GROMACS .gro file of C-alpha atoms in nm:
model
  198
    1MET     CA    1  -0.019  -0.009   0.009
    2PRO     CA    2   0.158   0.347  -0.135
    3ALA     CA    3   0.194   0.638   0.161
    4ASP     CA    4  -0.098   0.849   0.173
    5PRO     CA    5   0.084   1.197   0.182
    6LEU     CA    6  -0.301   1.326   0.342
    7HIS     CA    7  -0.148   1.107   0.688
    8ARG     CA    8   0.072   1.249   0.702
    9ALA     CA    9   0.042   1.596   0.725
   10GLY     CA   10   0.086   1.783   1.053
   11LYS     CA   11   0.233   1.653   1.296
   12PRO     CA   12   0.189   1.361   1.557
   13GLU     CA   13   0.156   1.430   1.889
   14ARG     CA   14   0.311   1.109   2.001
   15SER     CA   15   0.491   0.895   1.733
   16THR     CA   16   0.655   0.532   1.888
   17THR     CA   17   0.827   0.251   1.700
   18SER     CA   18   0.893  -0.087   1.740
   19LYS     CA   19   0.981  -0.468   1.643
   20PRO     CA   20   0.663  -0.620   1.438
   21PRO     CA   21   0.505  -0.934   1.589
   22SER     CA   22   0.774  -1.188   1.397
   23GLY     CA   23   0.631  -1.310   1.043
   24SER     CA   24   0.459  -0.962   1.007
   25GLY     CA   25   0.706  -0.847   0.684
   26ALA     CA   26   0.808  -0.529   0.801
   27SER     CA   27   1.083  -0.450   0.987
   28ALA     CA   28   0.935  -0.162   1.213
   29ILE     CA   29   0.636  -0.029   1.366
   30GLU     CA   30   0.604   0.287   1.385
   31VAL     CA   31   0.202   0.482   1.565
   32ARG     CA   32   0.203   0.813   1.496
   33ARG     CA   33  -0.067   0.936   1.778
   34SER     CA   34  -0.316   1.238   1.684
   35THR     CA   35  -0.488   1.442   1.904
   36ARG     CA   36  -0.678   1.517   1.518
   37ARG     CA   37  -0.741   1.170   1.544
   38ARG     CA   38  -1.079   1.088   1.684
   39ARG     CA   39  -1.208   0.713   1.560
   40THR     CA   40  -0.993   0.659   1.298
   41VAL     CA   41  -0.738   0.405   1.220
   42SER     CA   42  -0.503   0.366   0.939
   43ALA     CA   43  -0.215   0.234   0.801
   44TYR     CA   44   0.044   0.196   0.554
   45ARG     CA   45   0.407   0.085   0.461
   46GLU     CA   46   0.696   0.328   0.437
   47GLY     CA   47   1.054   0.175   0.271
   48ASP     CA   48   1.041  -0.125   0.512
   49ARG     CA   49   0.834   0.101   0.848
   50THR     CA   50   0.492  -0.002   0.896
   51VAL     CA   51   0.328   0.310   0.952
   52VAL     CA   52   0.001   0.285   1.193
   53LEU     CA   53  -0.217   0.598   1.338
   54ILE     CA   54  -0.462   0.580   1.568
   55PRO     CA   55  -0.654   0.824   1.819
   56ALA     CA   56  -0.427   1.017   2.050
   57ARG     CA   57  -0.644   0.876   2.346
   58MET     CA   58  -0.644   0.498   2.306
   59SER     CA   59  -0.408   0.296   2.585
   60GLU     CA   60  -0.183   0.079   2.509
   61ALA     CA   61  -0.385  -0.233   2.495
   62GLU     CA   62  -0.608  -0.050   2.262
   63GLU     CA   63  -0.274   0.051   2.034
   64ARG     CA   64  -0.111  -0.319   2.050
   65ARG     CA   65  -0.463  -0.463   1.941
   66TRP     CA   66  -0.468  -0.218   1.577
   67VAL     CA   67  -0.139  -0.236   1.556
   68THR     CA   68  -0.213  -0.642   1.499
   69VAL     CA   69  -0.516  -0.553   1.320
   70MET     CA   70  -0.329  -0.391   1.055
   71LEU     CA   71  -0.054  -0.549   0.976
   72ASP     CA   72  -0.272  -0.826   0.949
   73LYS     CA   73  -0.512  -0.602   0.722
   74LEU     CA   74  -0.196  -0.456   0.500
   75ALA     CA   75  -0.062  -0.827   0.433
   76ALA     CA   76  -0.419  -0.931   0.278
   77GLN     CA   77  -0.429  -0.650   0.118
   78GLU     CA   78  -0.071  -0.731  -0.048
   79SER     CA   79  -0.174  -1.040  -0.045
   80LYS     CA   80  -0.452  -1.024  -0.297
   81ARG     CA   81  -0.199  -0.879  -0.541
   82LEU     CA   82  -0.129  -1.162  -0.736
   83ILE     CA   83   0.224  -1.336  -0.796
   84GLY     CA   84   0.304  -1.469  -1.059
   85ASP     CA   85   0.554  -1.767  -1.037
   86THR     CA   86   0.893  -1.632  -1.038
   87GLU     CA   87   0.885  -1.432  -0.743
   88LEU     CA   88   0.682  -1.762  -0.592
   89ALA     CA   89   1.018  -1.912  -0.628
   90GLU     CA   90   1.203  -1.546  -0.481
   91ARG     CA   91   1.020  -1.607  -0.190
   92ALA     CA   92   1.050  -2.032  -0.175
   93GLU     CA   93   1.449  -1.922  -0.154
   94ARG     CA   94   1.455  -1.613   0.111
   95LEU     CA   95   1.228  -1.860   0.333
   96SER     CA   96   1.541  -2.089   0.354
   97LEU     CA   97   1.743  -1.862   0.398
   98GLN     CA   98   1.579  -1.722   0.695
   99TYR     CA   99   1.436  -2.061   0.817
  100PHE     CA  100   1.660  -2.312   0.733
  101ASP     CA  101   2.007  -2.138   0.625
  102GLY     CA  102   1.925  -2.201   0.288
  103ARG     CA  103   1.988  -2.584   0.303
  104ALA     CA  104   1.606  -2.602   0.152
  105ARG     CA  105   1.694  -2.548  -0.239
  106PRO     CA  106   1.388  -2.645  -0.494
  107THR     CA  107   1.451  -2.652  -0.860
  108SER     CA  108   1.131  -2.575  -0.920
  109VAL     CA  109   0.817  -2.376  -0.723
  110ARG     CA  110   0.471  -2.283  -0.923
  111TRP     CA  111   0.136  -2.231  -0.875
  112VAL     CA  112  -0.201  -2.507  -1.003
  113THR     CA  113  -0.491  -2.545  -1.085
  114ASN     CA  114  -0.520  -2.945  -1.006
  115GLN     CA  115  -0.484  -2.955  -0.636
  116ASN     CA  116  -0.849  -2.910  -0.513
  117THR     CA  117  -0.767  -3.139  -0.206
  118ARG     CA  118  -0.381  -2.941  -0.076
  119TRP     CA  119  -0.238  -2.674  -0.003
  120GLY     CA  120   0.116  -2.734  -0.128
  121SER     CA  121   0.285  -3.117  -0.275
  122CYS     CA  122   0.670  -3.162  -0.316
  123THR     CA  123   0.886  -3.451  -0.486
  124PRO     CA  124   1.190  -3.451  -0.325
  125SER     CA  125   1.339  -3.640  -0.597
  126GLU     CA  126   1.286  -3.441  -0.839
  127GLY     CA  127   1.281  -3.090  -0.596
  128SER     CA  128   0.946  -2.962  -0.693
  129ILE     CA  129   0.758  -2.752  -0.506
  130ARG     CA  130   0.359  -2.663  -0.623
  131LEU     CA  131   0.110  -2.419  -0.482
  132SER     CA  132  -0.223  -2.439  -0.488
  133HIS     CA  133  -0.377  -2.206  -0.677
  134ARG     CA  134  -0.641  -2.160  -0.372
  135LEU     CA  135  -0.408  -2.000  -0.204
  136GLN     CA  136  -0.391  -1.685  -0.381
  137GLY     CA  137  -0.531  -1.375  -0.238
  138MET     CA  138  -0.524  -1.560   0.105
  139PRO     CA  139  -0.266  -1.383   0.391
  140GLU     CA  140   0.131  -1.387   0.332
  141TYR     CA  141   0.173  -1.557   0.647
  142VAL     CA  142  -0.032  -1.848   0.519
  143ILE     CA  143   0.181  -1.892   0.160
  144ASP     CA  144   0.469  -1.864   0.324
  145TYR     CA  145   0.395  -2.074   0.599
  146VAL     CA  146   0.301  -2.340   0.334
  147LEU     CA  147   0.582  -2.265   0.151
  148VAL     CA  148   0.852  -2.339   0.421
  149HIS     CA  149   0.608  -2.697   0.530
  150GLU     CA  150   0.665  -2.746   0.138
  151LEU     CA  151   1.048  -2.638   0.200
  152ALA     CA  152   1.072  -2.812   0.477
  153HIS     CA  153   0.973  -3.136   0.237
  154LEU     CA  154   1.253  -3.084   0.084
  155LEU     CA  155   1.469  -3.184   0.415
  156VAL     CA  156   1.311  -3.418   0.575
  157PRO     CA  157   1.010  -3.602   0.339
  158GLY     CA  158   0.712  -3.755   0.602
  159HIS     CA  159   0.588  -3.626   0.858
  160GLY     CA  160   0.782  -3.733   1.193
  161PRO     CA  161   0.888  -3.561   1.483
  162ARG     CA  162   1.177  -3.404   1.281
  163PHE     CA  163   1.015  -3.243   0.989
  164TRP     CA  164   0.722  -3.075   1.265
  165ARG     CA  165   1.089  -2.923   1.530
  166LEU     CA  166   1.176  -2.768   1.135
  167LEU     CA  167   0.847  -2.626   1.142
  168GLU     CA  168   0.915  -2.500   1.452
  169ALA     CA  169   1.122  -2.269   1.321
  170TYR     CA  170   0.856  -2.056   1.126
  171PRO     CA  171   0.681  -1.843   1.374
  172ARG     CA  172   0.328  -1.792   1.273
  173THR     CA  173   0.269  -2.171   1.184
  174GLU     CA  174  -0.037  -2.210   1.476
  175ARG     CA  175  -0.208  -1.920   1.291
  176ALA     CA  176  -0.145  -1.981   0.941
  177ARG     CA  177  -0.272  -2.406   1.026
  178GLY     CA  178  -0.578  -2.226   1.244
  179TYR     CA  179  -0.618  -1.996   0.898
  180LEU     CA  180  -0.664  -2.255   0.684
  181GLU     CA  181  -0.820  -2.519   0.888
  182GLY     CA  182  -1.083  -2.198   0.978
  183VAL     CA  183  -1.146  -2.226   0.541
  184VAL     CA  184  -1.160  -2.628   0.513
  185ALA     CA  185  -1.430  -2.584   0.793
  186ALA     CA  186  -1.621  -2.285   0.566
  187ASP     CA  187  -1.621  -2.538   0.301
  188ARG     CA  188  -1.759  -2.833   0.505
  189LEU     CA  189  -2.082  -2.594   0.628
  190PRO     CA  190  -2.470  -2.657   0.486
  191HIS     CA  191  -2.501  -2.379   0.194
  192LEU     CA  192  -2.833  -2.312   0.271
  193PRO     CA  193  -3.042  -2.131   0.017
  194VAL     CA  194  -3.118  -1.775   0.105
  195THR     CA  195  -3.537  -1.714   0.206
  196ARG     CA  196  -3.725  -1.442   0.129
  197ASP     CA  197  -4.000  -1.350   0.343
  198GLU     CA  198  -4.309  -1.149   0.201
   0.00000   0.00000   0.00000
C-alpha cells in the first residue's frame, strides 16, 4: 500500500517505533498518535517500516490490538496482488535462507490449478514444489507457511517429529494452520438457500 501523503500532514502528538510481531513482513512499526484523529485507525508501508495512525486517547492495550489488526489488513491487501511463479520461487528462496540456512533448495516452485484437496505438494526427488491456486489472495503469512512446509519436505520427506521440529522455526505456524483449518471448515458448512419473507 503506497504511503498516503494526507496521513502525513501535521505533526503527530506522539510517535513510537518498535519491532513488529514475527512474520509480519516489516522490520519496524511506527505508531503515530494524533489528537485530531478521533476514531479512525489507518496504516501504510513506508519503505521497510509500517506506520500505524491512531487517536491519541487510545490505551496501550487498544494500540497493541489495532497494530495487530492493521498488520493483518495490510498483509491481506498485499497478498491479494497475485504473485507469479518467479516471485513465488524468489519467496521460497528467501524463506529457505531465513528458516533453514538455505539448505532447502527447490528446483522449481509454481502455482498449480489441479490441487483441490491439498494446499501444496513437494516431490523431494525432483526438488519441485507446487502450491494450490486456492492460496492466492490469502494472507502472506499463510502462503509463507505452506512454502516453509513444502521446503521442509526437501529436508525431511515425511511428517515425523524431525519434520515438525523444522517447522517450529516459522513463528506463525499455528496461526496459519488455524487459518487454513477455518477455510476448510467453512467450505464444509451447508450452504442453505436464502429465503425472503413476503
